[in-house]
mmCIF file with all atom_site columns, C-alpha atoms in Angstrom:
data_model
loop_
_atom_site.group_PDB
_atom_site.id
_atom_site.type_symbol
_atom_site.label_atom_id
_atom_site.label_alt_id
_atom_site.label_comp_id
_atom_site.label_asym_id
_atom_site.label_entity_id
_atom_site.label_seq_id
_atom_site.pdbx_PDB_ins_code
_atom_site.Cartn_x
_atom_site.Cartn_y
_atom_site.Cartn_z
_atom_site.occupancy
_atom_site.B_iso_or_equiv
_atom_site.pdbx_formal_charge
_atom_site.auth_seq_id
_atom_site.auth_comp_id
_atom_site.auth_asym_id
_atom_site.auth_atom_id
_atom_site.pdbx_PDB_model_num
ATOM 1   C CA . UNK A 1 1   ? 90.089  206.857 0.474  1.00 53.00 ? 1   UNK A CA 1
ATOM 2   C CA . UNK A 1 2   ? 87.689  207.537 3.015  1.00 57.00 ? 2   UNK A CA 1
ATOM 3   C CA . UNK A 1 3   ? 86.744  205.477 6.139  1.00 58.00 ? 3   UNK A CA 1
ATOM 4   C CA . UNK A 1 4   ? 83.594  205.427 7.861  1.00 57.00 ? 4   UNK A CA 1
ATOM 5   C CA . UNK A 1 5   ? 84.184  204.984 11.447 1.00 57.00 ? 5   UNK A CA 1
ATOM 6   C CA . UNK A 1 6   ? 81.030  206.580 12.638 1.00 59.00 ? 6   UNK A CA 1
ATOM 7   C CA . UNK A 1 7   ? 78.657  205.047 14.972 1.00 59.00 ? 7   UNK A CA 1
ATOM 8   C CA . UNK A 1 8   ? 80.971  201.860 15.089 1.00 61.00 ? 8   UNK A CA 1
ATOM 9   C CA . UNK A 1 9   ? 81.220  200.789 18.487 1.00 62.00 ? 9   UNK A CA 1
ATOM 10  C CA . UNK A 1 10  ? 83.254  197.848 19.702 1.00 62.00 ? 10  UNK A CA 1
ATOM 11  C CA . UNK A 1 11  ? 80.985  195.115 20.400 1.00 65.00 ? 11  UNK A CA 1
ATOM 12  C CA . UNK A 1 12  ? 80.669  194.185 24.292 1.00 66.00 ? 12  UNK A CA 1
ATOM 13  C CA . UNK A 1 13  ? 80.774  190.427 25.942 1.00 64.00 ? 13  UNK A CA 1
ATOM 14  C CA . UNK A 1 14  ? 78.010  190.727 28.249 1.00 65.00 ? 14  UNK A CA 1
ATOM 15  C CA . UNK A 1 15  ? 78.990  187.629 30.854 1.00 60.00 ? 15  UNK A CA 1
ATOM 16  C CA . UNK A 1 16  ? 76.698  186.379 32.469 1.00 62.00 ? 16  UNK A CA 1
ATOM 17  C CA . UNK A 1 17  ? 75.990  187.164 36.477 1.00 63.00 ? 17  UNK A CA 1
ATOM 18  C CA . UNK A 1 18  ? 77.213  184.392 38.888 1.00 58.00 ? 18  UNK A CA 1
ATOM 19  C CA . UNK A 1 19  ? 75.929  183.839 42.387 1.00 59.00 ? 19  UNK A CA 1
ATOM 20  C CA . UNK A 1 20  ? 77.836  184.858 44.843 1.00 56.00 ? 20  UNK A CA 1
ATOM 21  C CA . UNK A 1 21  ? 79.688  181.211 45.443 1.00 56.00 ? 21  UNK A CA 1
ATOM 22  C CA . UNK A 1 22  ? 79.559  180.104 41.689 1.00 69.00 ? 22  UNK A CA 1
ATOM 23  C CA . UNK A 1 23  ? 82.073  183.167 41.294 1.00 70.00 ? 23  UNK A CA 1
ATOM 24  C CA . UNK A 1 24  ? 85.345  180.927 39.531 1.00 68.00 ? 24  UNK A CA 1
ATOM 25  C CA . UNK A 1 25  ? 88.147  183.101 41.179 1.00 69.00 ? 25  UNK A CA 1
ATOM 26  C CA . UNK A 1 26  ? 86.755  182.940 44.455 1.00 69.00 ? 26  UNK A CA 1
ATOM 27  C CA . UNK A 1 27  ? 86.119  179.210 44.044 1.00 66.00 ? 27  UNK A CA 1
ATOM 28  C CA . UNK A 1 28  ? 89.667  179.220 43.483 1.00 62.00 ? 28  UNK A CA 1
ATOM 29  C CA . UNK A 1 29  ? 90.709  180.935 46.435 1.00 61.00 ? 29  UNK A CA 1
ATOM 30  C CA . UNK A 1 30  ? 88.762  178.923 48.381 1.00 62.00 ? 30  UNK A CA 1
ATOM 31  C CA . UNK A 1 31  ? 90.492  175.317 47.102 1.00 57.00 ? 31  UNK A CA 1
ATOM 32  C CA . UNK A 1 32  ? 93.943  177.130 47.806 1.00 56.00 ? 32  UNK A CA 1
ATOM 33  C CA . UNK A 1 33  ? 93.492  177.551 51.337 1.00 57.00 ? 33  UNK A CA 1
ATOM 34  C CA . UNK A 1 34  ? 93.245  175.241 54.415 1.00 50.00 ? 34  UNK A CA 1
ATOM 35  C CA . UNK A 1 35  ? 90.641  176.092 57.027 1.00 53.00 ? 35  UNK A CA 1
ATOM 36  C CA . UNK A 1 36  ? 90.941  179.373 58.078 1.00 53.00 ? 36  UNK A CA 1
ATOM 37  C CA . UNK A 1 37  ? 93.602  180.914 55.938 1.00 53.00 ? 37  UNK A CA 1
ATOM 38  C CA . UNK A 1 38  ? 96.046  180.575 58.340 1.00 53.00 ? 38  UNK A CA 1
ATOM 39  C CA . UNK A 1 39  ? 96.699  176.929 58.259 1.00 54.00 ? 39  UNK A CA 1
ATOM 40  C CA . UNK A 1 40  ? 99.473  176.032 56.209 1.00 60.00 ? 40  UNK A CA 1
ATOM 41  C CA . UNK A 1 41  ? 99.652  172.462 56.829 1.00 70.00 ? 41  UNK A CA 1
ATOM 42  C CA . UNK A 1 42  ? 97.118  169.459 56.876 1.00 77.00 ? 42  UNK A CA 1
ATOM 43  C CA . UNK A 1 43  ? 98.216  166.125 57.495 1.00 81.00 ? 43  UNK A CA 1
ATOM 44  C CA . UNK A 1 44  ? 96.194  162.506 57.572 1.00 84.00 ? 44  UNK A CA 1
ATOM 45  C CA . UNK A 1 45  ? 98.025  159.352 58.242 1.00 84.00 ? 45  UNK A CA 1
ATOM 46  C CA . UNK A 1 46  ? 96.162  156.455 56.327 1.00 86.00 ? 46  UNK A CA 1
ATOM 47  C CA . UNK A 1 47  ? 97.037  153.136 57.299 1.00 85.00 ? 47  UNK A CA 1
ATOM 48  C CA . UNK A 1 48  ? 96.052  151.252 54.197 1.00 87.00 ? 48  UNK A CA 1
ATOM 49  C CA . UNK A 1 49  ? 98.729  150.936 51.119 1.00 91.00 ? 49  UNK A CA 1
ATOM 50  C CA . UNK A 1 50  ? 98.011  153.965 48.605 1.00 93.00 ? 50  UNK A CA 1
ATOM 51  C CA . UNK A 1 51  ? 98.025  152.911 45.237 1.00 93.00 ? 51  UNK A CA 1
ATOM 52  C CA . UNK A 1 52  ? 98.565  155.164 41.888 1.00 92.00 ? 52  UNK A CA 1
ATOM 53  C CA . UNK A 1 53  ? 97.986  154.090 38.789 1.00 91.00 ? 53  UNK A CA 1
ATOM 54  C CA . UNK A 1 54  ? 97.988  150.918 39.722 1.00 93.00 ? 54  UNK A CA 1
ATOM 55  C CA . UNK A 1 55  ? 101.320 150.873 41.186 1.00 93.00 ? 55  UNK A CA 1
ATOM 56  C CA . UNK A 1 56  ? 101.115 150.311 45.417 1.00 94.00 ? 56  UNK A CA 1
ATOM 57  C CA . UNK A 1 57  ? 103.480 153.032 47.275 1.00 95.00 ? 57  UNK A CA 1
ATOM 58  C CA . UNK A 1 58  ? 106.620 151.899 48.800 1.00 95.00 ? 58  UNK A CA 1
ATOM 59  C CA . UNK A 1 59  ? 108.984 154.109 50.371 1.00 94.00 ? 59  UNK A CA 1
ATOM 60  C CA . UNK A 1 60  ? 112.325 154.014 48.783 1.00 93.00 ? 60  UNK A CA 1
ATOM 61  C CA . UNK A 1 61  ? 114.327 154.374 51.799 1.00 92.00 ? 61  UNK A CA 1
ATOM 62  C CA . UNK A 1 62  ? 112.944 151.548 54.022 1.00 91.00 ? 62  UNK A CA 1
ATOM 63  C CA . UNK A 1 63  ? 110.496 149.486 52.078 1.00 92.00 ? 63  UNK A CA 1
ATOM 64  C CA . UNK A 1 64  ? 107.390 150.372 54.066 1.00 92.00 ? 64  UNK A CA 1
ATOM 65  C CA . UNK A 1 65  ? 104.261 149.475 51.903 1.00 92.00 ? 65  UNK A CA 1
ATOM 66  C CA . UNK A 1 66  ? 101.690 151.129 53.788 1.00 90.00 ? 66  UNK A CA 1
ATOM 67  C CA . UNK A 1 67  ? 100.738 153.483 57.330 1.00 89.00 ? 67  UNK A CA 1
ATOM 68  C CA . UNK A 1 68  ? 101.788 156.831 55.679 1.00 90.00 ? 68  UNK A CA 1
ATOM 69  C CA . UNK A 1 69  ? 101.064 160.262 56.693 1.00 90.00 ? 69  UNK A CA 1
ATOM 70  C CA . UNK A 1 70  ? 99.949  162.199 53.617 1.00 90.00 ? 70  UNK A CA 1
ATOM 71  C CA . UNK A 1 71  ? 100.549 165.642 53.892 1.00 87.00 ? 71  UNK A CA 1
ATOM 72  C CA . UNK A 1 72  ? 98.682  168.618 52.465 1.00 85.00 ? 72  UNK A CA 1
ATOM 73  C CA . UNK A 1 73  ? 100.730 172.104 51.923 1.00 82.00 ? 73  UNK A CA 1
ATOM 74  C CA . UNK A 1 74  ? 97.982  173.775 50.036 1.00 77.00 ? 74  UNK A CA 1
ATOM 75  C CA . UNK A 1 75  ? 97.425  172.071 46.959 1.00 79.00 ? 75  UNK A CA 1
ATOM 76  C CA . UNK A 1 76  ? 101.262 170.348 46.949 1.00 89.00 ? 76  UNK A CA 1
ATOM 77  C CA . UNK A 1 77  ? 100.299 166.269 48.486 1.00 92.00 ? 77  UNK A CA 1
ATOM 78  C CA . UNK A 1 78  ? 103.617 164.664 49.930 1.00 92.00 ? 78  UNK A CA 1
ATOM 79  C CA . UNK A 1 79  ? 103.076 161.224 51.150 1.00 94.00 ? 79  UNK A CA 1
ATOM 80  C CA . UNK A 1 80  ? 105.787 160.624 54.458 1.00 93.00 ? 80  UNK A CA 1
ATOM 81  C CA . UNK A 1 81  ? 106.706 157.283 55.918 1.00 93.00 ? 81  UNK A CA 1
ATOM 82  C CA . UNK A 1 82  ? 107.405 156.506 59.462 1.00 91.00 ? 82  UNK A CA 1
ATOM 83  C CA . UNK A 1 83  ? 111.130 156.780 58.515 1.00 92.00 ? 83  UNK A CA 1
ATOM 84  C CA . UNK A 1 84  ? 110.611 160.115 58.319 1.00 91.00 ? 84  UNK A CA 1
ATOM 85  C CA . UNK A 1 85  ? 111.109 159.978 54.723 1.00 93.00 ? 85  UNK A CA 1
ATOM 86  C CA . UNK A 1 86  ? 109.005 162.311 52.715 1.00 93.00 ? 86  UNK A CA 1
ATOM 87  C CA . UNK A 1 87  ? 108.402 163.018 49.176 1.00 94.00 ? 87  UNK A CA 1
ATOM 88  C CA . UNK A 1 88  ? 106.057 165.306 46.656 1.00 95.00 ? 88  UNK A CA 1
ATOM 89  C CA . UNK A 1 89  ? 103.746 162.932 44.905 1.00 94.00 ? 89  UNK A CA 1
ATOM 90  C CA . UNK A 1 90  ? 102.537 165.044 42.001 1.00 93.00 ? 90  UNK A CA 1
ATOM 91  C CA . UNK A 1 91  ? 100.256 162.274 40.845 1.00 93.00 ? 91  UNK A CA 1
ATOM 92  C CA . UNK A 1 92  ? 97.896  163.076 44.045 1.00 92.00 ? 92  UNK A CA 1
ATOM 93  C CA . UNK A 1 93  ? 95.662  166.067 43.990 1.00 89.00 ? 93  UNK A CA 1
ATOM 94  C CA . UNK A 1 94  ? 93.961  167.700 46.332 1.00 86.00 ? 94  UNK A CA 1
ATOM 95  C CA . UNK A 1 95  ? 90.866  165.875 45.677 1.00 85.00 ? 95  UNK A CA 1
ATOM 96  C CA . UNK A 1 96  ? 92.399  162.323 46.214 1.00 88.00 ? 96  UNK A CA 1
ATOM 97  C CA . UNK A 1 97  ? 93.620  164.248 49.742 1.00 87.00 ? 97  UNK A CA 1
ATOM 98  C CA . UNK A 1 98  ? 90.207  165.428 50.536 1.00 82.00 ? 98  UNK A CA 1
ATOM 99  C CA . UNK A 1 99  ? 89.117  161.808 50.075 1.00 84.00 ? 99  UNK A CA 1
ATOM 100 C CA . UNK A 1 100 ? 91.595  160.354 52.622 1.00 82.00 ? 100 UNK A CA 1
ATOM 101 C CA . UNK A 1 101 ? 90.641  162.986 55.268 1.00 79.00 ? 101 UNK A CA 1
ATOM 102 C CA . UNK A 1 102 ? 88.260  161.689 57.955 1.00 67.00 ? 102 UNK A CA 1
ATOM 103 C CA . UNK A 1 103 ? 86.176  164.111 59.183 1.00 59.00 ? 103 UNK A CA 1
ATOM 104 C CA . UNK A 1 104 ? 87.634  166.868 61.745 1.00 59.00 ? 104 UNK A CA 1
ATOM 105 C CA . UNK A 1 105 ? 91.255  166.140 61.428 1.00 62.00 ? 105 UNK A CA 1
ATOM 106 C CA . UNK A 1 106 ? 94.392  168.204 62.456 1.00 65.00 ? 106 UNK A CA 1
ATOM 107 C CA . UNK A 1 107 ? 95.605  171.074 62.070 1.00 67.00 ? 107 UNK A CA 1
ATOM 108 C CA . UNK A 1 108 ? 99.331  171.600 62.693 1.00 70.00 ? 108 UNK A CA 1
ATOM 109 C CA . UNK A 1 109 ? 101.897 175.126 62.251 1.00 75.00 ? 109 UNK A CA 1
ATOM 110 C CA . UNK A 1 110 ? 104.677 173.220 60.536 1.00 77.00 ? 110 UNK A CA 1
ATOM 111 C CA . UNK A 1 111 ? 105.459 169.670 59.184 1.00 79.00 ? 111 UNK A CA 1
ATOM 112 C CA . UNK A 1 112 ? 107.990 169.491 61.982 1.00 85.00 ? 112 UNK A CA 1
ATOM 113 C CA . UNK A 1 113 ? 105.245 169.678 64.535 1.00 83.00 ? 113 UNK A CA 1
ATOM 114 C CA . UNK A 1 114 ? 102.700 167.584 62.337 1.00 78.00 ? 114 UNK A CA 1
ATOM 115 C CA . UNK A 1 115 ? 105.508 164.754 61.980 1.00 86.00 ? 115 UNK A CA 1
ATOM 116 C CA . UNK A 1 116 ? 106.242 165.022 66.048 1.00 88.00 ? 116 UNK A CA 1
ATOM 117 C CA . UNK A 1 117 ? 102.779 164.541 66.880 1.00 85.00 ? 117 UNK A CA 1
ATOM 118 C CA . UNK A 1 118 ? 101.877 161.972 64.534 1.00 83.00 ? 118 UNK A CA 1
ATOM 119 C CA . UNK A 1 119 ? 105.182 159.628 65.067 1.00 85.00 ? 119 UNK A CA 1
ATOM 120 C CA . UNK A 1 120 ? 106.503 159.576 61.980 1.00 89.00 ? 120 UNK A CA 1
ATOM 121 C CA . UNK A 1 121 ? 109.641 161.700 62.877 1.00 88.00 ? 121 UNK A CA 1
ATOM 122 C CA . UNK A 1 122 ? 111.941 158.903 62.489 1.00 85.00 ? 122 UNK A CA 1
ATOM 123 C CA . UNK A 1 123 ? 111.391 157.684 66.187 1.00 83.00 ? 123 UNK A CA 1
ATOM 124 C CA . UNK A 1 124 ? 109.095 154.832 64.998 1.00 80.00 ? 124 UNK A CA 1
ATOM 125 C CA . UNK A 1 125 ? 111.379 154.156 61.772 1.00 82.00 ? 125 UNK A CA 1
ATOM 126 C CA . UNK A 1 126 ? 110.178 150.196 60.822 1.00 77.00 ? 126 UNK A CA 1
ATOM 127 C CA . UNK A 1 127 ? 107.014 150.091 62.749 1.00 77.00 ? 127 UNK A CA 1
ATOM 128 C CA . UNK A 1 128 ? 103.029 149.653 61.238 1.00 74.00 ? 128 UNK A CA 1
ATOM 129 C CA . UNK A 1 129 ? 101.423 151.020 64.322 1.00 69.00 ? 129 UNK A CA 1
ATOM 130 C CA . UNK A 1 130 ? 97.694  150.431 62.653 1.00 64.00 ? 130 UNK A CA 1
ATOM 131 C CA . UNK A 1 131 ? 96.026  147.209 61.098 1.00 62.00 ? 131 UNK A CA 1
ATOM 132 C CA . UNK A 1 132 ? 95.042  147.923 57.409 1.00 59.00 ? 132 UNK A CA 1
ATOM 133 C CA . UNK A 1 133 ? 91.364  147.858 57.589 1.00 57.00 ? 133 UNK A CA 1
ATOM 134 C CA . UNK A 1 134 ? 89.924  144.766 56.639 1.00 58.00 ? 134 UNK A CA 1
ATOM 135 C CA . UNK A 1 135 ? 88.330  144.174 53.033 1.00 57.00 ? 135 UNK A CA 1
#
């Protein structure tokens, strides 16, 4: 038996180009940092309650129904109560945090600091420091 492998070439994909900021991994870079890079923490406190799926946020230690700080590490959204405590809510993306995010914001090196400076380090445990705004 005799096989006839000449002139048979592999066919090529030929992708298409992509402008410069339509590139997919860079895009996805981008979305995984904060700012510059160098920011590993964003944080937002949102006085209103937060509901998901329907379902309003209460904190499970104290009751609190509303005035959270909701925490950005990357793409990871923790929603913190004035209690000081905190938890992972993996039904909040990114995008629902970019949403809550006026504009400017602050930038902070830890979630210690970001806690400190926002009062919701446990000193304030019980309190609603902000009127939900009205409807």
């Amino acid at each position: 038996m005799q096989m006839l492998d000449h002139g048979l070439q592999p066919q090529r994909t030929v992708l298409p180009e992509t402008v410069f900021g339509d590139d997919p991994l860079l895009r996805l870079h981008k979305e995984t940092q904060l700012g510059d890079g160098n920011i590993r923490l964003r944080a937002t406190t949102h006085p209103e309650e937060i509901v998901i799926t329907g379902i309003p946020v209460m904190c499970p230690q104290c009751g609190a129904r509303r005035d959270w700080m909701v925490v950005c590490d990357r793409n990871e959204i923790s929603i913190r109560c004035r209690c000081a405590h905190q938890w992972v809510e993996r039904e909040l993306t990114r995008s629902d945090y970019d949403a809550m995010i006026d504009v400017g914001g602050q930038d902070y090196p830890s979630l210690e600091a970001a806690a400190h400076a926002a009062g919701y380090d446990g000193t304030l445990a019980g309190t609603y420091l902000t009127e939900p705004r009205p409807e």
